[in-house]
CSV table of C-alpha atoms in Angstrom, one decimal:
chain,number,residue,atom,x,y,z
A,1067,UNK,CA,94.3,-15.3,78.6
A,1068,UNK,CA,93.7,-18.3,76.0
A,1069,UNK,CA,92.9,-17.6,72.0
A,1070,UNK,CA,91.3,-20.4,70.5
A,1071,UNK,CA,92.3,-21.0,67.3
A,1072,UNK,CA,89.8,-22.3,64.3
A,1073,UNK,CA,92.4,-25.1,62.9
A,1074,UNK,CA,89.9,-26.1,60.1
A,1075,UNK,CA,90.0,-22.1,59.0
A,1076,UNK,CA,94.1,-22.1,59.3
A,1077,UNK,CA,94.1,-25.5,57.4
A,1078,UNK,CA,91.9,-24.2,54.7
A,1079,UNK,CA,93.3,-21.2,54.5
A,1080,UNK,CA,95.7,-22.1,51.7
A,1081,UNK,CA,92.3,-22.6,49.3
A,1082,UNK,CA,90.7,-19.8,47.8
A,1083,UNK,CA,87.2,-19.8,49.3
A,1084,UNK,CA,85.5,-18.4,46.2
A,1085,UNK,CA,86.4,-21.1,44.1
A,1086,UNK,CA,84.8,-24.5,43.9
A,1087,UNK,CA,86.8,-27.6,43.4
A,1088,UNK,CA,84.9,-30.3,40.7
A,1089,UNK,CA,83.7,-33.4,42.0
A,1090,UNK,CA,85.7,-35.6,39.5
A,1091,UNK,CA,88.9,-35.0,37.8
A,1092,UNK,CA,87.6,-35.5,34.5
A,1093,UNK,CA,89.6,-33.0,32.4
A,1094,UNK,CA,89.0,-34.2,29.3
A,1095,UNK,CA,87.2,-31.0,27.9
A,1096,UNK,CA,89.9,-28.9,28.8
A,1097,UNK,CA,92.4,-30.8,27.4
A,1098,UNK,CA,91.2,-31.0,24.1
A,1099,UNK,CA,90.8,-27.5,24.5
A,1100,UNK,CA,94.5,-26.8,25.1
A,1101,UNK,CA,95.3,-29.5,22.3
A,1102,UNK,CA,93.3,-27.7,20.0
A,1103,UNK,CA,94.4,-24.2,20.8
A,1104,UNK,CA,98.1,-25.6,20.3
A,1105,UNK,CA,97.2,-27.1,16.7
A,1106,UNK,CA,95.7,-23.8,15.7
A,1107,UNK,CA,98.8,-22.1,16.3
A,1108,UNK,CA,101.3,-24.4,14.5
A,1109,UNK,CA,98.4,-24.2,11.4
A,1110,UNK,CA,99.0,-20.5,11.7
A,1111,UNK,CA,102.4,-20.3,12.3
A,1112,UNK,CA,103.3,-22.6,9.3
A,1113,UNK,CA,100.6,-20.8,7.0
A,1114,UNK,CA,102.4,-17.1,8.5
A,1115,UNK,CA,106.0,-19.2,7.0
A,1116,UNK,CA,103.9,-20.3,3.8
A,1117,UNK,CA,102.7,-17.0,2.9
A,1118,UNK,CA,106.3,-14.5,3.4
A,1119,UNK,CA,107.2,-13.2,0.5
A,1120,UNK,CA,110.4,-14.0,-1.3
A,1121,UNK,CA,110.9,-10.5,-2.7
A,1122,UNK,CA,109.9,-7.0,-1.4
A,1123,UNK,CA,107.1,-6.8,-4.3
A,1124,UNK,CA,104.5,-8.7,-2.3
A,1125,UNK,CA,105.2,-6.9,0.8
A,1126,UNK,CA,101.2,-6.9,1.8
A,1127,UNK,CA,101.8,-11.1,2.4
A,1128,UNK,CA,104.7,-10.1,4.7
A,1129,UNK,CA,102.8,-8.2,6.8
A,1130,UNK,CA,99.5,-11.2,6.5
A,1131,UNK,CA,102.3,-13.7,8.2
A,1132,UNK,CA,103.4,-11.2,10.8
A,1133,UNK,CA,99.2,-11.1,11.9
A,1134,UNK,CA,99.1,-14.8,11.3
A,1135,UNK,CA,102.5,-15.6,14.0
A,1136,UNK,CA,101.2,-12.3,16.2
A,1137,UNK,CA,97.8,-14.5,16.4
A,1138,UNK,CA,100.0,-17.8,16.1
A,1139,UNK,CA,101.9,-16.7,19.5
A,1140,UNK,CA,98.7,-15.7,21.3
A,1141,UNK,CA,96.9,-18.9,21.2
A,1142,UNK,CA,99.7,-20.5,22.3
A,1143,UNK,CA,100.3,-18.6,25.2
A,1144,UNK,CA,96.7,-18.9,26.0
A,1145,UNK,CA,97.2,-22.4,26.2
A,1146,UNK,CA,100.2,-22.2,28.1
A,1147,UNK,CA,98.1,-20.2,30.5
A,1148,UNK,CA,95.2,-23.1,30.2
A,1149,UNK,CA,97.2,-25.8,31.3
A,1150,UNK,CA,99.1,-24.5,34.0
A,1151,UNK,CA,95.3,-23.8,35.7
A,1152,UNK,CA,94.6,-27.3,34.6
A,1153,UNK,CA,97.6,-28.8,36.9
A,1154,UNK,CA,96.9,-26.6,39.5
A,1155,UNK,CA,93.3,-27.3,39.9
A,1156,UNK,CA,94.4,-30.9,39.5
A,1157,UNK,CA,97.1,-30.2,42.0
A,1158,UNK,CA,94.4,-28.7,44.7
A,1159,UNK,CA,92.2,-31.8,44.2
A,1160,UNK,CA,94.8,-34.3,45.0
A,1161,UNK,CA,95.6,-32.0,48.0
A,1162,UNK,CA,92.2,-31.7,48.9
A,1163,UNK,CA,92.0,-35.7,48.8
A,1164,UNK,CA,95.3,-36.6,50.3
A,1165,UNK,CA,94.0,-35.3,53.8
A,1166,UNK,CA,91.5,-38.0,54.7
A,1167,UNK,CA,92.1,-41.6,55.2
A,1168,UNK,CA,90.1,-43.6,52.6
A,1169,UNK,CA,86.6,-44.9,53.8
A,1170,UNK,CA,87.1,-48.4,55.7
A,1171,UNK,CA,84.6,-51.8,55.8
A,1172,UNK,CA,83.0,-52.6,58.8
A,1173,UNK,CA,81.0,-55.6,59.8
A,1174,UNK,CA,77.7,-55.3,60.9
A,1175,UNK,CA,77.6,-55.7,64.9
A,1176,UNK,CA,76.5,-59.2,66.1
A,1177,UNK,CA,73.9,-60.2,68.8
A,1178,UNK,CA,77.2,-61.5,71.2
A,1179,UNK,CA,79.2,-58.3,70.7
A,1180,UNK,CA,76.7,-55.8,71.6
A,1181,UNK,CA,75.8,-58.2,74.4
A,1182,UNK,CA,79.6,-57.9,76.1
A,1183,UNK,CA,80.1,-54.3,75.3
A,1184,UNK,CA,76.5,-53.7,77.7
A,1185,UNK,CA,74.7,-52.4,74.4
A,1186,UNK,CA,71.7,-54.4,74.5
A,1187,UNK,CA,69.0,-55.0,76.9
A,1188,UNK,CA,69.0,-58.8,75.9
């Protein structure tokens, strides 16, 4: 008994079929984002090292830099987590890509050659 297989299924398997790939690779959105996202978090990391306390008096502005780095260390691992989706959806694009050859020019059939191949009544 023969199985037929579906090869474009087991080729595209590897995709996720939910998820749509852009038509262009223009990331430039996201990567502000992930630039931004970083900058916040050095601003609130080096305001959390601004504010600590020198003496156990002001102990309220010890606790105000351990929020700001807590806050500091999530944006930053948002953004971590943004750009590693980034080169993986860049990653699948070139994938998707790399599997067909790239369009080719043709010229336009002349009178003669459809003539010799029999494709003309002429």
């Amino acid at each position: 008994m023969m199985i037929f297989k579906n090869y474009q299924t087991d080729r595209m398997a590897n995709h996720a079929p939910n998820k749509q790939l852009p038509a262009n690779q223009n990331s430039i959105g996201t990567i502000l984002m992930i630039n931004g996202r970083l900058l916040y978090a050095t601003i609130l990391s080096a305001l959390g090292w601004y504010l600590w306390p020198e003496t156990m008096r002001d102990f309220m502005w010890g606790f105000y830099s351990i929020l700001l780095w807590l806050a500091s260390f999530v944006l930053f691992v948002e953004a971590v987590k943004s750009a590693v989706k980034l080169y993986a959806r860049d990653r699948a694009v070139a994938n998707y890509l790399a599997q067909g050859n790239k369009p080719k020019t043709a010229e336009m059939a002349s009178t003669d050659a459809l003539r010799n191949a029999g494709m003309t009544d002429e």
